[in-house]
Each structure stands twice: as C-alpha cells, then as structure tokens.
Amino acid sequence: MSNTRYIFITGGVTSSLGKGIISASLAKLLQLRGYHVTIQKLDPYLNVDPGTLNPYEHGECYVTNDGAETDLDLGHYERFLNQPTSQANNITTGRIYQNVITKERRGDFLGKTVQVIPHVTDEIKRSIKLLGTKHKYDIVITEIGGTVGDIESLPYIESVRQLRWEMPQRTAVIHLTLVPFLSATGELKTKPTQHSVKMLLENGVQPDILVLRTEKPLTNEIRRKVALFCNVEMEAVIESRDVKTIYEVPLLMHEEKLDEIVLKKLGLPTLDEPNLSKWRDFVEKVKNPKHIVNIALVGKYVELADAYKSIIEALIHAGAVHNLKAKLHLIHSEHITYDNVAEKLNGIQGVIVAPGFGHRGIEGKIIATQFARENKIPFLGICLGMQVAVIEFARNVLGLKEAHSTEMNRNTPYPVIDLMEHQKEITEKGGTMRLGCYPCEVIKETKVYTIYQCDLIDERHRHRYEFNNQFLKQFEQAGMKVAGINPDMHLVEIIELQNHPWFIGVQFHPEYRSTVESPHPLFVDFLKTAAGL
Ligand code: GLN
C-alpha cells in the first residue's frame, strides 16, 4: 500500500489570500528537507479546464509539458519547486463531472442512481489519490480553490472529510484565513477566522493548522485566542504577514515552523534542515537590485497583471541573475497609435509583445513592434508577439501592405500567418490548440543559438496559427531569419532579425518554463541586453 501523505489547504473569510503561494512555499520547504512533493489544485468551477476562460475571468492560462491548460497557480508550483506539473495537478468540477458522466454512459455504475455522494466525491478522491498511487509522491499537497462556505466547494470539503476518516494518520488540513486590522480601534480581529473554522467544522473537518494572513504581527494573545476557539494547538497558529515579494513566503513559513509542524502532524521525520541559502540569496537580489531596466509589456489585458503572470515572474527570475529589476510598464495596445508611440515608449529599454487572441489591439502591437525594430530597442515577441513581428516586417519591410494573420483577416492577400494545417478541421474550442511541449531545432550561427547553446530545445506551445512557409524565402532575403524550427512539421518556431541588437520572436511560451532555480535563457539575455550590461 502506498504510504503517501496528503495535505489539504482550504481557504476562508475571503478569496485571494494566497493559498497557492502558501502551498508552493510549504512544498518548497518539504522538498528542501528531502521529500518528494507535488501540489495539486482543485477548482470548483464547471469549465473542464480554464483554457476556454477569458483572462479577465481567471488570469493567465498556464500550460504544462503534457499540454494541459491549467490554473495559474500551477505556474507558482513549478516556479517554486523547479519541477514540472501535469494534467493530474489541476482538476476542475467540470472535469470531475465529465469523468463521472462518461463512466455512467459506459455503464460502469451497474444500474445505480448516480449522485454527488458517493459518485462525485469518489471521483474527487480518486483524482487526489492518483498523484500518490500512480506518481508515487511522498507528500501530495492539495489546494482547494474557492472559499469554505461556497456551495460549489461542498463536494470537495466532503471528500476531504472522507479521506481524513479513511487515513487519519496520513492526512492534515491547513486552513488559511484573514485576520483584518480595524484601524478605528487599532485591533486585529479574529472573529471571521472563528466563523470560518466553524463552517469547516459543520462540514466535519477540523483543521490541524491555521495560517492567518495579516498586515500586522500577531500577538501571543491573539494566537492563544484563535487556538482555543478553533481547537488547534497554539504552535499550529501560523502568521502569514504581507511581504514585498511572494518569494519571501517560504522564508517566513520556515521561521514560523510550518514545515516542522506539518511533518509532526503527519508522523514524518523532519529529515534535514532545509538549506535556504540560495533561496535567500535570490530574495535578497529581488528586493535590493543594483540596476533598474525599463521594460514595456504591450498587451491588451494590462489592467490585470495576472493575465501575464508567468512573463512577469520570468522577468523577476532573469533580473536576479544580473542583479537588476525589470521595471514593468504595462502598455495597452489599443491605445498605441503612430502619433503617440514615441511618447508611450519613451525611456523604454526593452519591448515585449504579449501573447493573445483576436483582433482587438493588434494594430497597436504592430506599431510598437515597428518602433522597437526601427529604433533598435531590444524586442521579444511571444506567440502572438512573434506573429505580430512577422506581420509588421511583411508590411513595412517587404512592402506587403495588407499582410496579416488569417486569425484577424481571413481574406488578406498576404496571409503571412495562417492556421496550422491540422487545425483546419477543428471546430471545438476546448483543448484543441497545439498545446504543450514540442521539440525545436535551433539553427547554428544565430543569436538564439548563442543564447541556448544547444541544438535541440523543448518549449511549450498554445496556438492555432503559424508562420506561413510560402513566404519564408522573402523574409530571409530581407533579413528576418528563421532561428528555430520544429523538426517533424517544419513549423517556424523562432525568428530573429539581422542588423538589430536583439530582436527575437518565439512561437512558444518561454515564460512557462522559467523558475527561480532555472531562469529562462531568453529572458536572461533579453534583460542583459536591454540594461546594456
Ligand atoms: N492567437 C494566436 C494563435 O492562436 C497566438 C496565440 C498565443 O499568443 N498564445 O496562434
């Protein structure tokens, strides 16, 4: 029998308390102690995956190596643990129901009435245990999305109750809440926490550990009060203070002994003291950079930085390598015109054109790209950003004025970006893009080759359109070179400009693979050039 331990992380009082970061921080500490750990997110919405969600709804859609379109918290898990996740690490209610209904249609339930309990809860439990049994992790941390008390979270909480009943020695529950500070009275308030724990108790779940998000330090008196009223040990009341960077959270959780307390609850030895020196060094560099470099991120979801989470984090990882901070200027592409582009990009040392879908804001992206090309500002185009660089070059260098992607203009006479062949038959939207890791051959004697220093790379994709190879010769003759190509399908994966200090477009998403311990070479080199180092 597998001996995997399961830790559940629930949230109360309000959403956005940072369950994902607490989960990732705890996992990091346990990993540094020598445990084989993974983190899973259960999302209580009915979409089968977040791939069909507008970024305004749920932020960025993160993509794993195996091509799963997932919640952005999986990005945090990978960035902290430096270890890939997969489809099994993100389950939604939609997927649970889809599996249950598929089984019902197959006749697997042998005439039984199919119900939330036990069939939906059994499917939830199966999905949780799969990581332990099939993937053999020592510890699986399961983050339950949403807030305790939501109707849609109930089947998950019930599953947690059942798993605790089945494996009392091998499970622990951490509940994350908010302790608000009332400035009128100058006090931290514990009542919302008490109520939220009560709600968990009504559902049969007694938390072992409480993590209290707070603006001010918790006094011993507060800890004692919460411990007493919520039925937990005093040492299991953990303070989670607001910090400057999310990367500080593992350090704080270690100071609060969260890792030790969890291991004690699970009956596991503490093993080695986690060696946090490299992590501390990274945090130090993030907090006290020696240089600032001004980077524009041109996109259409700029009101919502979460839509570009992985790019923003990749810039932080890469910046730390050079002891610099990329000061990010999120620029709305819909507001960029020929008249204002110089003003909008004034003082900008590097331009990133973001991934995206659809027509809105595309012309502004093209104008920003032209500005970066003509003014020799370092430029990184990611996915749609690469496609924009191709369109801009076709229009303004090759003189193909009406060049476009067929995503934006089906009838363009110069479809320099076109739907991939195998996409032409596809009508359904969910999970049907070119997704996940594909190999890419890096062409020698290119800038990209000097950056990656290897012939074959693997990068993650999420797109339907691609460079149209019919135009390849024209582009190459005019100085836009192919620097990376998919060896099986001959798709252009990377382009770069000659006669420009740094102008690279990638059809894939390098940002998904950047972690604290392994910053992505493209971002590292881009920032170095942008900063003039
Ligand atoms: N919309 C483009 C495509 O589907 C680019 C997608 C993206 O930027 N992720 O090819």
XYZ file of C-alpha atoms and ligand atoms in Angstrom:
543
model
C 0.000 0.000 0.000
C 1.203 3.485 -0.815
C 2.331 5.490 2.147
C 1.752 8.894 0.619
C 0.697 11.675 2.959
C -1.971 14.161 1.902
C -2.142 17.771 2.985
C -5.238 19.796 2.181
C -5.191 23.561 2.006
C -8.527 25.316 2.324
C -9.332 28.999 2.492
C -11.835 31.007 4.462
C -13.142 34.550 5.005
C -12.196 35.844 1.559
C -10.625 34.745 -1.689
C -7.185 35.889 -2.887
C -5.432 35.165 0.403
C -2.596 33.432 -1.386
C -3.379 29.736 -0.867
C -1.318 28.970 -3.964
C 1.747 30.710 -2.562
C 1.352 29.087 0.860
C 1.013 25.684 -0.828
C 4.069 26.315 -3.013
C 6.088 27.625 -0.062
C 5.282 24.652 2.145
C 6.063 22.283 -0.720
C 9.416 24.004 -1.256
C 10.361 23.613 2.404
C 9.389 19.941 2.409
C 11.281 19.389 -0.851
C 14.384 21.028 0.638
C 14.110 18.662 3.585
C 14.357 15.763 1.159
C 10.754 14.817 0.470
C 9.320 14.066 -2.966
C 6.415 16.513 -3.051
C 3.849 17.746 -5.521
C 0.968 20.194 -5.399
C -2.447 19.858 -6.938
C -5.192 22.405 -7.402
C -8.877 21.555 -7.337
C -11.010 24.253 -8.936
C -14.701 24.293 -8.158
C -15.956 25.700 -11.480
C -17.750 23.840 -14.252
C -15.357 24.582 -17.104
C -13.485 21.384 -17.889
C -10.288 23.426 -17.853
C -9.505 27.160 -17.822
C -8.430 27.057 -21.489
C -11.733 28.500 -22.640
C -11.800 31.224 -19.980
C -11.216 34.853 -20.811
C -8.130 36.109 -18.879
C -10.376 38.765 -17.310
C -12.184 35.911 -15.536
C -9.300 33.955 -14.165
C -5.957 35.471 -15.176
C -3.434 33.629 -17.269
C -3.986 30.117 -18.518
C -0.862 28.150 -17.632
C 0.289 25.296 -19.875
C 2.145 22.204 -18.660
C 4.598 19.985 -20.559
C 1.873 17.469 -21.323
C -0.303 20.192 -22.814
C -2.804 20.683 -20.012
C -4.358 24.147 -19.887
C -4.408 24.916 -16.190
C -4.906 27.423 -13.415
C -2.133 29.964 -12.987
C -1.311 28.594 -9.538
C 0.392 25.662 -11.275
C 2.867 28.208 -12.566
C 3.706 29.106 -8.976
C 4.106 25.430 -8.098
C 6.600 24.928 -10.916
C 8.452 28.178 -10.271
C 8.916 27.307 -6.588
C 9.590 23.581 -6.904
C 11.558 23.686 -10.163
C 9.709 20.563 -11.162
C 7.068 20.076 -13.871
C 3.388 19.545 -13.172
C 0.882 17.807 -15.426
C -2.826 17.425 -16.135
C -3.182 15.433 -12.912
C -2.189 18.528 -10.935
C -5.283 20.535 -11.877
C -8.786 19.172 -11.647
C -11.975 21.183 -12.056
C -15.532 20.305 -11.150
C -16.202 20.249 -14.903
C -13.625 17.518 -15.381
C -14.900 15.536 -12.397
C -18.451 15.605 -13.790
C -17.226 14.810 -17.280
C -15.468 11.701 -15.948
C -18.476 10.645 -13.879
C -20.862 11.101 -16.796
C -18.545 9.234 -19.194
C -18.499 6.333 -16.715
C -22.275 6.467 -16.407
C -22.685 6.340 -20.198
C -20.307 3.378 -20.316
C -22.496 1.585 -17.805
C -19.803 1.441 -15.131
C -22.263 2.138 -12.314
C -24.291 -1.041 -12.976
C -27.728 0.483 -12.713
C -27.095 2.586 -9.620
C -28.504 6.103 -9.291
C -25.524 8.384 -9.886
C -25.242 11.023 -7.162
C -22.949 13.733 -5.807
C -22.287 11.448 -2.850
C -20.764 8.914 -3.397
C -20.029 9.147 -7.129
C -18.776 12.704 -7.472
C -16.902 12.554 -4.168
C -15.384 9.186 -5.147
C -14.139 10.716 -8.388
C -12.654 13.653 -6.448
C -10.924 11.252 -4.047
C -9.617 9.186 -6.947
C -8.128 12.313 -8.558
C -6.453 13.300 -5.300
C -5.019 9.854 -4.609
C -3.810 9.327 -8.181
C -0.748 11.504 -7.608
C 0.223 9.398 -4.614
C -0.512 5.958 -6.022
C 0.484 6.385 -9.654
C 3.170 9.042 -9.388
C 4.494 7.847 -6.022
C 4.966 11.155 -4.250
C 5.785 11.104 -0.533
C 3.535 14.085 0.033
C 0.715 15.488 -2.078
C -0.482 18.974 -1.208
C -3.988 19.615 -2.497
C -5.149 23.205 -2.693
C -8.912 23.531 -2.734
C -9.935 26.545 -4.788
C -12.660 28.906 -3.627
C -13.689 29.764 -0.096
C -15.153 27.471 2.540
C -18.894 28.054 2.647
C -19.313 28.305 -1.136
C -21.954 25.863 -2.354
C -19.670 24.669 -5.136
C -16.844 23.771 -2.717
C -19.017 21.406 -0.682
C -18.238 18.149 -2.544
C -14.526 18.888 -2.149
C -14.790 19.529 1.578
C -16.851 16.352 1.942
C -14.132 14.432 0.058
C -11.528 15.843 2.430
C -13.651 14.710 5.377
C -13.862 11.199 3.959
C -10.146 10.993 3.199
C -9.354 12.082 6.744
C -11.675 9.387 8.028
C -10.025 6.795 5.804
C -6.437 7.850 6.566
C -6.391 9.743 9.881
C -2.626 9.335 10.308
C -1.760 10.272 6.772
C -3.694 13.497 6.259
C -3.515 17.057 7.551
C -5.685 20.096 6.913
C -4.341 23.621 6.788
C -6.919 26.386 6.745
C -5.925 29.832 5.562
C -7.891 32.836 6.774
C -7.671 36.579 7.117
C -7.245 38.488 10.359
C -8.322 42.004 9.448
C -6.900 45.061 11.165
C -9.525 47.592 12.214
C -7.826 50.938 12.185
C -10.711 52.589 14.048
C -9.930 50.511 17.130
C -6.340 49.670 16.256
C -7.013 45.933 16.641
C -6.615 42.698 14.758
C -9.912 40.835 14.612
C -10.213 37.070 14.939
C -13.968 36.607 14.641
C -14.006 35.978 10.863
C -11.449 33.207 11.417
C -13.554 31.663 14.176
C -16.614 31.704 11.946
C -14.826 30.233 9.012
C -13.398 27.393 11.105
C -16.891 26.798 12.456
C -18.098 26.428 8.896
C -15.444 23.804 8.233
C -16.448 22.018 11.446
C -20.083 21.981 10.333
C -18.850 20.016 7.360
C -16.992 17.602 9.598
C -13.484 18.885 9.037
C -11.315 20.008 11.941
C -8.261 21.889 10.655
C -4.899 20.947 12.171
C -3.128 24.163 11.316
C -4.354 27.712 10.777
C -2.424 30.145 8.646
C -3.559 33.679 9.369
C -2.976 36.316 6.752
C -2.360 39.628 8.459
C -0.979 43.106 7.878
C 0.365 43.367 11.445
C 2.281 40.874 13.580
C 0.082 38.525 15.630
C 0.446 38.874 19.367
C 0.685 35.804 21.582
C -2.682 36.718 22.969
C -4.263 36.522 19.531
C -2.586 33.210 18.837
C -3.843 31.797 22.121
C -7.357 33.016 21.493
C -7.508 31.563 17.977
C -6.006 28.279 19.183
C -8.547 27.956 21.977
C -11.630 28.850 19.971
C -10.639 26.955 16.857
C -9.447 23.826 18.593
C -5.858 23.803 17.345
C -2.548 23.786 19.191
C -1.045 27.184 19.787
C 2.093 26.380 17.793
C -0.189 25.493 14.885
C -1.417 29.071 14.584
C 0.864 30.438 11.897
C 1.296 34.063 10.981
C 1.448 34.979 7.305
C 2.357 38.620 7.093
C 2.119 40.682 3.909
C 5.517 40.744 2.222
C 7.191 42.588 -0.631
C 7.662 39.577 -2.836
C 5.935 36.198 -2.919
C 9.383 34.588 -2.885
C 9.817 35.659 0.741
C 6.925 33.491 1.864
C 8.918 30.208 2.158
C 11.399 32.025 4.404
C 8.611 33.347 6.620
C 6.836 29.989 6.753
C 10.080 28.376 7.823
C 10.533 30.964 10.587
C 7.020 30.126 11.720
C 7.998 26.409 11.638
C 5.127 25.488 9.321
C 7.143 22.669 7.722
C 8.105 21.131 11.065
C 4.577 21.301 12.429
C 3.144 19.711 9.296
C 5.639 16.847 9.435
C 4.864 16.289 13.097
C 1.132 16.084 12.310
C 1.833 13.596 9.558
C 4.117 11.482 11.737
C 7.059 12.002 9.406
C 10.675 12.652 10.438
C 11.896 16.208 9.882
C 14.978 14.923 7.959
C 17.493 17.636 7.033
C 17.092 21.254 7.991
C 16.170 22.938 4.676
C 19.122 24.735 3.151
C 17.599 28.051 2.197
C 20.800 29.927 1.418
C 20.325 30.020 -2.362
C 16.698 30.974 -1.987
C 17.613 33.722 0.481
C 20.236 34.995 -1.913
C 17.644 35.162 -4.702
C 15.170 37.036 -2.475
C 17.909 39.463 -1.487
C 18.606 40.232 -5.133
C 14.922 40.661 -5.913
C 14.469 43.052 -3.003
C 17.667 45.053 -3.477
C 18.501 45.256 -7.174
C 21.579 47.194 -8.284
C 20.119 48.379 -11.588
C 16.712 49.183 -12.978
C 15.761 48.445 -16.561
C 12.557 49.802 -18.086
C 10.626 47.120 -19.928
C 7.354 47.656 -21.779
C 4.916 44.784 -21.891
C 2.498 45.539 -24.695
C -0.769 43.662 -24.408
C -4.487 44.094 -24.170
C -5.142 42.823 -20.654
C -2.884 45.303 -18.897
C -5.447 46.267 -16.261
C -4.932 42.794 -14.957
C -1.318 41.823 -14.359
C -2.461 38.254 -13.575
C -3.107 37.782 -17.293
C 0.664 37.932 -17.842
C 1.714 36.262 -14.584
C 4.345 33.911 -15.994
C 6.010 36.637 -18.087
C 6.200 38.930 -15.083
C 7.683 36.177 -12.900
C 10.139 35.128 -15.635
C 11.429 38.725 -15.692
C 11.936 38.593 -11.921
C 13.923 35.325 -12.172
C 16.022 36.625 -15.062
C 16.568 40.006 -13.399
C 18.026 38.395 -10.294
C 20.740 36.772 -12.433
C 22.087 40.240 -13.266
C 21.090 41.866 -10.006
C 18.608 44.056 -11.781
C 14.948 44.811 -11.590
C 12.854 44.968 -14.706
C 10.578 47.916 -14.065
C 7.496 46.865 -15.930
C 5.400 49.309 -17.943
C 2.176 47.590 -18.914
C 1.073 49.358 -22.074
C -2.377 48.889 -23.517
C -2.002 48.060 -27.194
C -5.419 49.520 -28.014
C -4.126 52.945 -27.023
C -0.967 52.919 -29.161
C -1.052 54.972 -32.359
C 1.603 56.244 -34.771
C 1.208 59.657 -33.152
C 1.816 58.583 -29.580
C 4.099 55.549 -29.845
C 7.304 57.544 -29.291
C 5.831 59.126 -26.212
C 4.404 55.833 -24.877
C 7.720 54.045 -25.332
C 9.830 56.965 -24.171
C 12.657 55.709 -21.948
C 11.799 52.057 -22.623
C 14.877 49.840 -22.898
C 13.166 46.636 -23.998
C 9.788 45.791 -25.519
C 7.857 42.558 -25.029
C 4.794 41.993 -27.177
C 2.495 39.659 -25.302
C 0.630 36.533 -26.371
C -3.035 36.933 -27.188
C -6.017 36.107 -29.335
C -8.287 38.051 -31.642
C -8.271 41.353 -33.415
C -8.598 43.813 -30.550
C -5.427 45.839 -30.002
C -3.486 44.186 -32.816
C -2.635 47.380 -34.728
C -1.122 48.948 -31.599
C 1.065 45.893 -31.154
C 2.231 46.209 -34.751
C 3.074 49.895 -34.263
C 5.035 49.177 -31.047
C 6.944 46.408 -32.838
C 7.829 48.698 -35.740
C 9.061 51.295 -33.256
C 11.281 48.727 -31.496
C 12.621 47.427 -34.811
C 13.395 50.831 -36.292
C 14.832 52.285 -33.100
C 16.882 49.186 -32.337
C 15.232 48.628 -28.966
C 15.581 45.014 -27.742
C 12.378 43.190 -28.659
C 10.908 39.892 -27.556
C 7.693 38.742 -29.251
C 5.933 35.861 -27.553
C 3.482 33.703 -29.521
C 1.079 36.336 -30.924
C 4.017 38.704 -30.324
C 6.121 36.746 -32.797
C 3.254 36.684 -35.270
C 2.954 40.462 -34.944
C 6.680 40.845 -35.672
C 6.185 38.816 -38.858
C 3.166 40.862 -39.955
C 4.962 44.139 -39.249
C 8.022 43.038 -41.221
C 5.879 41.910 -44.144
C 4.037 45.225 -44.243
C 6.858 47.660 -43.647
C 9.956 45.927 -44.977
C 8.657 43.577 -47.658
C 6.092 46.178 -48.715
C 3.146 43.745 -48.484
C 0.876 46.449 -47.119
C -2.172 44.301 -46.430
C -0.247 41.416 -44.879
C -1.978 39.912 -41.867
C -2.715 36.772 -39.925
C -5.799 34.954 -41.141
C -6.900 34.971 -37.497
C -7.515 38.725 -37.874
C -8.305 38.971 -41.564
C -9.432 35.844 -43.353
C -9.195 37.486 -46.771
C -5.777 39.075 -46.585
C -3.897 38.784 -49.898
C -0.716 38.081 -47.882
C -1.516 35.538 -45.154
C 1.967 35.566 -43.596
C 0.485 33.899 -40.517
C -2.032 31.177 -41.228
C -3.994 28.445 -39.480
C -1.930 25.273 -38.986
C -2.886 22.524 -41.391
C -4.176 20.135 -38.729
C -6.264 22.941 -37.170
C -8.364 23.416 -40.289
C -10.782 20.608 -39.478
C -11.177 21.526 -35.802
C -14.379 23.239 -34.698
C -14.444 22.688 -30.920
C -12.643 25.271 -28.816
C -11.732 23.369 -25.627
C -8.263 21.795 -25.517
C -7.850 21.775 -29.295
C -4.917 24.141 -29.821
C -1.346 22.982 -30.401
C -0.578 22.521 -26.737
C 2.364 21.527 -24.579
C 5.980 20.682 -25.247
C 7.385 20.279 -28.745
C 10.994 19.970 -29.816
C 12.639 22.803 -31.720
C 15.876 22.622 -33.649
C 17.997 25.709 -33.059
C 19.764 26.915 -36.183
C 23.521 27.397 -35.808
C 25.052 30.827 -36.251
C 22.045 32.641 -34.911
C 21.807 34.808 -31.808
C 19.318 32.329 -30.407
C 21.930 29.587 -30.708
C 24.418 31.590 -28.658
C 21.712 32.099 -26.057
C 20.528 28.491 -25.739
C 23.888 26.932 -26.580
C 22.293 23.717 -27.765
C 20.865 22.217 -30.949
C 17.589 20.913 -29.702
C 15.278 22.578 -27.200
C 11.829 21.777 -25.829
C 9.327 24.553 -25.306
C 5.627 24.794 -24.531
C 3.021 25.938 -27.008
C -0.532 27.228 -27.091
C -1.646 28.406 -30.502
C -3.525 27.575 -33.704
C -1.734 29.825 -36.192
C 1.813 29.675 -37.502
C 4.286 31.315 -39.845
C 3.319 30.626 -43.458
C 6.318 28.913 -45.038
C 5.334 30.121 -48.508
C 6.804 33.483 -47.557
C 9.957 32.090 -45.957
C 12.412 32.989 -48.723
C 11.207 36.575 -48.976
C 11.626 37.073 -45.233
C 15.070 35.517 -45.084
C 16.330 37.521 -48.034
C 15.223 40.722 -46.354
C 16.932 39.911 -43.035
C 14.323 38.179 -40.888
C 15.857 34.765 -40.258
C 14.421 31.536 -39.005
C 16.382 30.623 -35.881
C 14.345 27.651 -34.709
C 12.261 25.074 -36.487
C 10.146 22.100 -35.491
C 11.993 19.069 -36.901
C 8.868 16.992 -37.587
C 6.462 19.527 -39.036
C 8.895 22.211 -40.236
C 6.971 24.891 -38.394
C 8.875 28.098 -37.805
C 9.257 28.372 -34.033
C 11.759 31.240 -33.719
C 12.583 34.228 -35.885
C 15.290 36.812 -35.383
C 16.325 39.985 -37.153
C 19.729 40.656 -38.539
C 21.036 44.201 -38.185
C 19.327 44.657 -34.867
C 20.915 44.325 -31.410
C 18.226 41.939 -30.110
C 15.014 41.205 -31.965
C 13.598 37.736 -31.376
C 10.137 36.276 -31.799
C 9.147 32.874 -30.443
C 6.041 30.915 -31.350
C 6.222 29.157 -27.983
C 5.947 30.446 -24.429
C 9.375 30.533 -22.769
C 7.808 32.119 -19.684
C 6.116 28.848 -18.672
C 9.472 27.187 -18.136
C 11.212 29.847 -16.091
C 11.745 29.004 -12.425
C 13.648 30.563 -9.518
C 16.383 27.961 -9.834
C 16.376 27.864 -13.582
C 15.661 31.274 -15.113
C 14.943 31.136 -18.823
C 17.972 31.961 -21.015
C 15.911 34.095 -23.436
C 14.681 36.369 -20.655
C 18.140 36.447 -19.069
C 19.799 37.563 -22.293
C 16.994 39.950 -23.226
C 17.297 41.813 -19.917
C 21.072 41.845 -20.068
C 20.992 43.500 -23.494
C 18.167 45.844 -22.538
C 20.147 47.002 -19.489
C 23.254 47.470 -21.628
C 25.297 45.099 -19.435
N -3.775 33.744 -31.426
C -2.524 33.182 -31.861
C -2.658 31.734 -32.291
O -3.601 31.070 -31.938
C -1.474 33.310 -30.774
C -1.786 32.573 -29.512
C -0.971 32.989 -28.329
O -0.401 34.077 -28.313
N -0.932 32.146 -27.300
O -1.825 31.226 -32.983
